[in-house]
């Protein structure tokens, strides 16, 4: 045990630790950048029992903090600079870690093993300290109890870090935010949507908010989400778009069609004029300057998304990051964990995404399906109760947006009749069904099907339907 930093136990006993789990976690951090980011957020140096593993973990953290690549070469160089390379086992030990490719498959389970043993060692250490106090010559019992409580408190802090902040500090930060907004040239408090009337209602998508965008099939929720993503990216926002349904190539073609105002079907079939090509080249040139990233992994689960999002957003400034997920019902938590209990799994997903939004300080928009029951109603105006597995979605969301536009022949006939009264054909309504920080209501948009986009439409203010009162939820 000379190579461990753990409590000294009676002869014949060893402090609990699992060297294989420690090795596996370090190996996974070297092999996978996403694992590295997630592990650094969840582990501390003292969680490793072996001094060699602590030194390797510290070196990995230092490299990551400097945005340097982490591999056996850079790691060996860093350890050599700290005069620790030979002490950890030399370059051969680092190569052996990097060759343990299977470590990335169960790394999270191994990480929890490391944390569990770390907590057990801390408890043993506290118990020894308390035992020593009990045999001490101190006469003041209260002092002994107080010191014993202090040792146990250190263990508690290891498991749960305090998030309390005194009100004077919070009020100072609030005053600074209010003053900054008062002197701002815009009333948008977060990420701009690109739709004037929606930004007036929401003041932008706010950092830490979970936003649900829901609609019936085919109404255009993916299209509107893409529009939101591109609009905000063009304003200097870093956007991570996770598509579990549509390949990145199709998404890109739709975005180009919308930005170039070129008919999407003609673009897909190659039936393009010289003018079309000019527009496409111009749109691509403008898009090339955007910090818009697309991930089209169809089997993405919550753990993978969390790791990728942390990596993509870790250097993003406040109000300069935005995550879009298309869509919720295609996501998974862990395989087989809630077999036959999809509602519980959806609840874990929405809660996990809300926590991630707060952790990263960015708004996260998640697309969602609606229950089929809406199709059987004469009034197809979407409501919160129409959300599929609605309980957890409605509870965790800060903002719920519903898209509605005519789809059936009956609805289209009604819309055509309305157009004779001056209402534009292809109008769409974006209902704000829930707004935790403001009022609900509705926003009118125009749907440009051939160009795969929604557009602003300035309309005269009109009262919202009864189910969407102006009172916040």
CSV table of N, CA and C in Angstrom, one decimal, residues 269-383:
chain,number,residue,atom,x,y,z
A,269,UNK,N,-33.7,17.7,-56.7
A,269,UNK,CA,-33.7,17.1,-58.0
A,269,UNK,C,-32.7,17.6,-59.0
A,270,UNK,N,-32.0,18.7,-58.6
A,270,UNK,CA,-31.0,19.3,-59.4
A,270,UNK,C,-31.6,20.2,-60.5
A,271,UNK,N,-32.8,20.5,-60.5
A,271,UNK,CA,-33.5,21.3,-61.5
A,271,UNK,C,-33.3,22.8,-61.2
A,272,UNK,N,-32.0,23.3,-61.4
A,272,UNK,CA,-31.7,24.6,-60.9
A,272,UNK,C,-31.2,25.5,-62.1
A,273,UNK,N,-31.6,26.8,-61.9
A,273,UNK,CA,-31.2,27.8,-62.9
A,273,UNK,C,-29.9,28.5,-62.5
A,274,UNK,N,-29.3,29.3,-63.3
A,274,UNK,CA,-28.1,30.0,-63.0
A,274,UNK,C,-28.4,30.9,-61.8
A,275,UNK,N,-29.6,31.5,-61.8
A,275,UNK,CA,-29.9,32.4,-60.7
A,275,UNK,C,-30.0,31.6,-59.3
A,276,UNK,N,-30.6,30.4,-59.4
A,276,UNK,CA,-30.6,29.6,-58.2
A,276,UNK,C,-29.2,29.3,-57.7
A,277,UNK,N,-28.3,28.9,-58.6
A,277,UNK,CA,-27.0,28.6,-58.1
A,277,UNK,C,-26.3,29.8,-57.5
A,278,UNK,N,-26.5,31.0,-58.0
A,278,UNK,CA,-26.0,32.2,-57.4
A,278,UNK,C,-26.5,32.4,-56.0
A,279,UNK,N,-27.8,32.2,-55.8
A,279,UNK,CA,-28.4,32.3,-54.5
A,279,UNK,C,-27.8,31.2,-53.5
A,280,UNK,N,-27.7,30.0,-54.0
A,280,UNK,CA,-27.2,28.9,-53.2
A,280,UNK,C,-25.7,29.2,-52.7
A,281,UNK,N,-24.9,29.7,-53.7
A,281,UNK,CA,-23.5,30.0,-53.3
A,281,UNK,C,-23.4,31.1,-52.3
A,282,UNK,N,-24.3,32.1,-52.5
A,282,UNK,CA,-24.3,33.2,-51.5
A,282,UNK,C,-24.8,32.8,-50.1
A,283,UNK,N,-25.8,31.9,-50.1
A,283,UNK,CA,-26.3,31.4,-48.8
A,283,UNK,C,-25.2,30.6,-48.1
A,284,UNK,N,-24.5,29.7,-48.9
A,284,UNK,CA,-23.5,28.9,-48.3
A,284,UNK,C,-22.4,29.8,-47.7
A,285,UNK,N,-22.0,30.8,-48.4
A,285,UNK,CA,-21.0,31.7,-47.9
A,285,UNK,C,-21.4,32.4,-46.6
A,286,UNK,N,-22.6,32.7,-46.5
A,286,UNK,CA,-23.1,33.3,-45.2
A,286,UNK,C,-23.1,32.3,-44.1
A,287,UNK,N,-23.6,31.1,-44.4
A,287,UNK,CA,-23.6,30.0,-43.4
A,287,UNK,C,-22.3,29.5,-42.9
A,288,UNK,N,-21.3,29.7,-43.8
A,288,UNK,CA,-19.9,29.3,-43.4
A,288,UNK,C,-19.4,30.0,-42.2
A,289,UNK,N,-19.9,31.2,-42.0
A,289,UNK,CA,-19.4,32.0,-40.9
A,289,UNK,C,-20.2,31.7,-39.6
A,290,UNK,N,-21.1,30.8,-39.6
A,290,UNK,CA,-22.0,30.5,-38.5
A,290,UNK,C,-21.3,29.4,-37.6
A,291,UNK,N,-21.5,29.5,-36.3
A,291,UNK,CA,-21.0,28.5,-35.4
A,291,UNK,C,-22.2,27.5,-35.2
A,292,UNK,N,-22.6,26.8,-36.2
A,292,UNK,CA,-23.7,25.8,-36.2
A,292,UNK,C,-23.2,24.4,-36.4
A,293,UNK,N,-23.4,23.6,-35.4
A,293,UNK,CA,-22.9,22.2,-35.4
A,293,UNK,C,-24.0,21.2,-35.4
A,294,UNK,N,-24.0,20.2,-36.2
A,294,UNK,CA,-25.1,19.2,-36.4
A,294,UNK,C,-24.5,17.8,-36.0
A,295,UNK,N,-25.3,17.1,-35.1
A,295,UNK,CA,-25.0,15.7,-34.8
A,295,UNK,C,-26.2,14.9,-35.2
A,296,UNK,N,-26.0,13.9,-36.0
A,296,UNK,CA,-27.2,13.2,-36.5
A,296,UNK,C,-27.1,11.7,-36.1
A,297,UNK,N,-26.5,11.5,-34.9
A,297,UNK,CA,-26.5,10.1,-34.3
A,297,UNK,C,-27.9,9.7,-33.9
A,298,UNK,N,-28.5,8.7,-34.6
A,298,UNK,CA,-29.9,8.3,-34.3
A,298,UNK,C,-30.1,7.5,-33.0
A,299,UNK,N,-29.0,7.0,-32.4
A,299,UNK,CA,-29.1,6.3,-31.2
A,299,UNK,C,-28.6,7.0,-30.0
A,300,UNK,N,-28.6,8.3,-30.1
A,300,UNK,CA,-28.1,9.2,-29.0
A,300,UNK,C,-28.8,9.0,-27.7
A,301,UNK,N,-28.1,8.8,-26.6
A,301,UNK,CA,-28.8,8.7,-25.3
A,301,UNK,C,-28.4,9.9,-24.5
A,302,UNK,N,-29.0,10.0,-23.3
A,302,UNK,CA,-28.8,11.2,-22.5
A,302,UNK,C,-27.4,11.4,-22.0
A,303,UNK,N,-26.7,10.3,-21.7
A,303,UNK,CA,-25.3,10.4,-21.2
A,303,UNK,C,-24.4,10.9,-22.3
A,304,UNK,N,-24.6,10.4,-23.6
A,304,UNK,CA,-23.8,10.8,-24.7
A,304,UNK,C,-24.1,12.3,-25.0
A,305,UNK,N,-25.3,12.7,-25.0
A,305,UNK,CA,-25.7,14.0,-25.3
A,305,UNK,C,-25.1,15.0,-24.3
A,306,UNK,N,-25.2,14.6,-23.0
A,306,UNK,CA,-24.6,15.5,-22.0
A,306,UNK,C,-23.1,15.7,-22.2
A,307,UNK,N,-22.4,14.6,-22.5
A,307,UNK,CA,-20.9,14.7,-22.7
A,307,UNK,C,-20.6,15.6,-23.9
A,308,UNK,N,-21.3,15.4,-25.0
A,308,UNK,CA,-21.1,16.2,-26.2
A,308,UNK,C,-21.4,17.7,-26.0
A,309,UNK,N,-22.6,17.9,-25.3
A,309,UNK,CA,-23.0,19.3,-25.1
A,309,UNK,C,-22.0,20.0,-24.2
A,310,UNK,N,-21.5,19.3,-23.1
A,310,UNK,CA,-20.6,20.0,-22.3
A,310,UNK,C,-19.3,20.4,-23.0
A,311,UNK,N,-18.9,19.5,-23.9
A,311,UNK,CA,-17.6,19.8,-24.6
A,311,UNK,C,-17.9,20.9,-25.6
A,312,UNK,N,-19.0,21.0,-26.3
A,312,UNK,CA,-19.3,22.0,-27.3
A,312,UNK,C,-19.5,23.4,-26.6
A,313,UNK,N,-20.1,23.4,-25.4
A,313,UNK,CA,-20.5,24.7,-24.8
A,313,UNK,C,-19.6,25.1,-23.7
A,314,UNK,N,-18.5,24.4,-23.4
A,314,UNK,CA,-17.7,24.8,-22.2
A,314,UNK,C,-17.0,26.1,-22.3
A,315,UNK,N,-16.7,26.6,-23.5
A,315,UNK,CA,-16.0,27.9,-23.7
A,315,UNK,C,-16.9,29.0,-24.2
A,316,UNK,N,-18.2,28.7,-24.3
A,316,UNK,CA,-19.2,29.7,-24.8
A,316,UNK,C,-19.6,30.7,-23.8
A,317,UNK,N,-19.6,32.0,-24.2
A,317,UNK,CA,-20.0,33.1,-23.3
A,317,UNK,C,-21.5,33.0,-23.0
A,318,UNK,N,-21.8,33.8,-21.9
A,318,UNK,CA,-23.2,33.8,-21.5
A,318,UNK,C,-24.1,34.3,-22.6
A,319,UNK,N,-25.3,33.7,-22.8
A,319,UNK,CA,-26.2,34.1,-23.8
A,319,UNK,C,-25.7,33.9,-25.2
A,320,UNK,N,-24.6,33.1,-25.4
A,320,UNK,CA,-24.1,32.8,-26.7
A,320,UNK,C,-24.1,31.3,-27.0
A,321,UNK,N,-24.9,30.6,-26.4
A,321,UNK,CA,-25.0,29.1,-26.7
A,321,UNK,C,-26.5,28.7,-26.7
A,322,UNK,N,-26.7,27.7,-27.6
A,322,UNK,CA,-28.1,27.2,-27.8
A,322,UNK,C,-28.0,25.8,-28.2
A,323,UNK,N,-28.9,24.9,-27.6
A,323,UNK,CA,-28.9,23.5,-28.0
A,323,UNK,C,-30.3,23.1,-28.4
A,324,UNK,N,-30.4,22.4,-29.6
A,324,UNK,CA,-31.7,22.0,-30.1
A,324,UNK,C,-31.6,20.5,-30.3
A,325,UNK,N,-32.7,19.8,-29.8
A,325,UNK,CA,-32.8,18.3,-29.9
A,325,UNK,C,-34.0,17.9,-30.7
A,326,UNK,N,-33.9,17.2,-31.7
A,326,UNK,CA,-35.0,16.7,-32.6
A,326,UNK,C,-35.0,15.2,-32.7
A,327,UNK,N,-35.8,14.4,-31.9
A,327,UNK,CA,-36.8,15.0,-31.0
A,327,UNK,C,-36.8,14.1,-29.7
A,328,UNK,N,-37.6,14.5,-28.7
A,328,UNK,CA,-37.5,13.9,-27.4
A,328,UNK,C,-37.9,12.4,-27.4
A,329,UNK,N,-38.9,12.0,-28.1
A,329,UNK,CA,-39.4,10.6,-28.0
A,329,UNK,C,-38.5,9.6,-28.7
A,330,UNK,N,-37.5,10.1,-29.4
A,330,UNK,CA,-36.5,9.2,-30.0
A,330,UNK,C,-35.3,9.0,-29.1
A,331,UNK,N,-35.2,9.7,-28.0
A,331,UNK,CA,-34.0,9.6,-27.1
A,331,UNK,C,-34.2,8.5,-26.1
A,332,UNK,N,-33.0,8.0,-25.6
A,332,UNK,CA,-33.0,6.9,-24.7
A,332,UNK,C,-32.2,7.4,-23.4
A,333,UNK,N,-32.5,6.7,-22.3
A,333,UNK,CA,-31.7,6.9,-21.1
A,333,UNK,C,-30.6,5.8,-21.1
A,334,UNK,N,-30.8,4.8,-20.4
A,334,UNK,CA,-29.9,3.6,-20.5
A,334,UNK,C,-30.6,2.4,-20.9
A,335,UNK,N,-30.1,1.6,-21.8
A,335,UNK,CA,-30.7,0.5,-22.4
A,335,UNK,C,-31.4,-0.5,-21.4
A,336,UNK,N,-32.7,-0.7,-21.6
A,336,UNK,CA,-33.4,-1.7,-20.8
A,336,UNK,C,-33.7,-1.2,-19.4
A,337,UNK,N,-33.4,0.0,-19.0
A,337,UNK,CA,-33.6,0.4,-17.6
A,337,UNK,C,-35.0,0.5,-17.3
A,338,UNK,N,-35.8,1.1,-18.2
A,338,UNK,CA,-37.2,1.3,-17.9
A,338,UNK,C,-38.1,0.5,-19.0
A,339,UNK,N,-37.8,-0.7,-19.2
A,339,UNK,CA,-38.5,-1.5,-20.2
A,339,UNK,C,-40.0,-1.5,-19.9
A,340,UNK,N,-40.8,-1.0,-20.8
A,340,UNK,CA,-42.2,-1.0,-20.7
A,340,UNK,C,-42.7,0.1,-19.8
A,341,UNK,N,-41.8,1.0,-19.5
A,341,UNK,CA,-42.2,2.2,-18.6
A,341,UNK,C,-41.7,3.5,-19.3
A,342,UNK,N,-42.2,3.7,-20.5
A,342,UNK,CA,-41.7,4.8,-21.3
A,342,UNK,C,-41.9,6.2,-20.6
A,343,UNK,N,-43.1,6.3,-19.9
A,343,UNK,CA,-43.4,7.6,-19.3
A,343,UNK,C,-42.3,8.0,-18.2
A,344,UNK,N,-41.9,6.9,-17.5
A,344,UNK,CA,-40.8,7.2,-16.5
A,344,UNK,C,-39.5,7.6,-17.2
A,345,UNK,N,-39.2,6.9,-18.3
A,345,UNK,CA,-38.0,7.2,-19.0
A,345,UNK,C,-38.0,8.7,-19.6
A,346,UNK,N,-39.2,9.1,-20.1
A,346,UNK,CA,-39.3,10.4,-20.6
A,346,UNK,C,-39.1,11.4,-19.5
A,347,UNK,N,-39.6,11.1,-18.3
A,347,UNK,CA,-39.5,11.9,-17.1
A,347,UNK,C,-38.0,12.1,-16.8
A,348,UNK,N,-37.2,11.0,-16.8
A,348,UNK,CA,-35.8,11.1,-16.6
A,348,UNK,C,-35.1,12.0,-17.6
A,349,UNK,N,-35.5,11.9,-18.9
A,349,UNK,CA,-34.9,12.6,-19.9
A,349,UNK,C,-35.2,14.1,-19.8
A,350,UNK,N,-36.4,14.5,-19.5
A,350,UNK,CA,-36.7,15.9,-19.4
A,350,UNK,C,-36.0,16.5,-18.2
A,351,UNK,N,-36.0,15.8,-17.1
A,351,UNK,CA,-35.3,16.3,-15.9
A,351,UNK,C,-33.8,16.4,-16.1
A,352,UNK,N,-33.2,15.4,-16.8
A,352,UNK,CA,-31.8,15.5,-17.1
A,352,UNK,C,-31.5,16.6,-18.0
A,353,UNK,N,-32.4,16.9,-19.0
A,353,UNK,CA,-32.1,18.0,-19.9
A,353,UNK,C,-32.3,19.4,-19.2
A,354,UNK,N,-33.2,19.5,-18.3
A,354,UNK,CA,-33.4,20.7,-17.5
A,354,UNK,C,-32.1,21.0,-16.7
A,355,UNK,N,-31.6,19.9,-16.0
A,355,UNK,CA,-30.4,20.1,-15.2
A,355,UNK,C,-29.2,20.5,-16.1
A,356,UNK,N,-29.1,19.9,-17.3
A,356,UNK,CA,-28.0,20.2,-18.2
A,356,UNK,C,-28.1,21.7,-18.6
A,357,UNK,N,-29.3,22.2,-18.9
A,357,UNK,CA,-29.5,23.6,-19.3
A,357,UNK,C,-29.0,24.5,-18.2
A,358,UNK,N,-29.3,24.2,-17.0
A,358,UNK,CA,-28.9,25.1,-15.9
A,358,UNK,C,-27.4,25.0,-15.7
A,359,UNK,N,-26.9,23.7,-15.8
A,359,UNK,CA,-25.4,23.5,-15.6
A,359,UNK,C,-24.6,24.3,-16.7
A,360,UNK,N,-25.0,24.2,-17.9
A,360,UNK,CA,-24.3,24.9,-19.0
A,360,UNK,C,-24.6,26.3,-19.2
A,361,UNK,N,-25.7,26.8,-18.6
A,361,UNK,CA,-26.1,28.2,-18.7
A,361,UNK,C,-26.6,28.5,-20.1
A,362,UNK,N,-27.2,27.6,-20.8
A,362,UNK,CA,-27.7,27.8,-22.2
A,362,UNK,C,-29.2,27.3,-22.3
A,363,UNK,N,-30.0,27.9,-23.2
A,363,UNK,CA,-31.3,27.3,-23.4
A,363,UNK,C,-31.2,26.1,-24.2
A,364,UNK,N,-32.1,25.1,-23.8
A,364,UNK,CA,-32.1,23.8,-24.6
A,364,UNK,C,-33.6,23.7,-25.1
A,365,UNK,N,-33.7,23.6,-26.4
A,365,UNK,CA,-35.0,23.4,-27.0
A,365,UNK,C,-35.1,21.9,-27.4
A,366,UNK,N,-36.2,21.3,-27.0
A,366,UNK,CA,-36.5,19.9,-27.3
A,366,UNK,C,-37.8,19.8,-28.1
A,367,UNK,N,-37.8,19.1,-29.2
A,367,UNK,CA,-39.0,18.9,-30.0
A,367,UNK,C,-39.8,17.7,-29.4
A,368,UNK,N,-41.1,17.8,-29.5
A,368,UNK,CA,-41.9,16.7,-28.9
A,368,UNK,C,-43.1,16.4,-29.7
A,369,UNK,N,-43.5,15.2,-29.7
A,369,UNK,CA,-44.8,14.8,-30.4
A,369,UNK,C,-46.0,15.1,-29.5
A,370,UNK,N,-47.1,15.2,-30.1
A,370,UNK,CA,-48.4,15.3,-29.4
A,370,UNK,C,-49.2,14.0,-29.4
A,371,UNK,N,-50.0,13.8,-28.5
A,371,UNK,CA,-50.8,12.6,-28.4
A,371,UNK,C,-51.8,12.6,-29.7
A,372,UNK,N,-52.1,11.3,-30.1
A,372,UNK,CA,-53.0,11.2,-31.3
A,372,UNK,C,-54.4,11.6,-31.0
A,373,UNK,N,-54.8,11.8,-29.7
A,373,UNK,CA,-56.1,12.2,-29.4
A,373,UNK,C,-56.5,13.5,-30.0
A,374,UNK,N,-55.5,14.4,-30.3
A,374,UNK,CA,-55.8,15.7,-30.9
A,374,UNK,C,-56.5,15.6,-32.3
A,375,UNK,N,-56.1,14.5,-33.0
A,375,UNK,CA,-56.7,14.3,-34.3
A,375,UNK,C,-58.2,14.1,-34.3
A,376,UNK,N,-58.7,13.5,-33.2
A,376,UNK,CA,-60.1,13.2,-33.1
A,376,UNK,C,-60.9,14.4,-32.7
A,377,UNK,N,-60.3,15.5,-32.4
A,377,UNK,CA,-61.1,16.7,-31.9
A,377,UNK,C,-61.4,17.6,-33.1
A,378,UNK,N,-62.6,18.2,-33.0
A,378,UNK,CA,-62.9,19.2,-34.0
A,378,UNK,C,-62.0,20.4,-33.9
A,379,UNK,N,-61.8,20.9,-32.6
A,379,UNK,CA,-60.8,22.0,-32.4
A,379,UNK,C,-59.5,21.4,-32.1
A,380,UNK,N,-58.6,21.6,-33.1
A,380,UNK,CA,-57.3,21.0,-33.0
A,380,UNK,C,-56.2,21.9,-32.4
A,381,UNK,N,-56.7,23.0,-31.8
A,381,UNK,CA,-55.8,23.9,-31.1
A,381,UNK,C,-55.0,23.1,-30.0
A,382,UNK,N,-53.7,23.0,-30.1
A,382,UNK,CA,-53.0,22.1,-29.1
A,382,UNK,C,-53.0,22.7,-27.7
A,383,UNK,N,-53.1,21.8,-26.7
A,383,UNK,CA,-53.1,22.1,-25.3
A,383,UNK,C,-52.0,21.4,-24.6
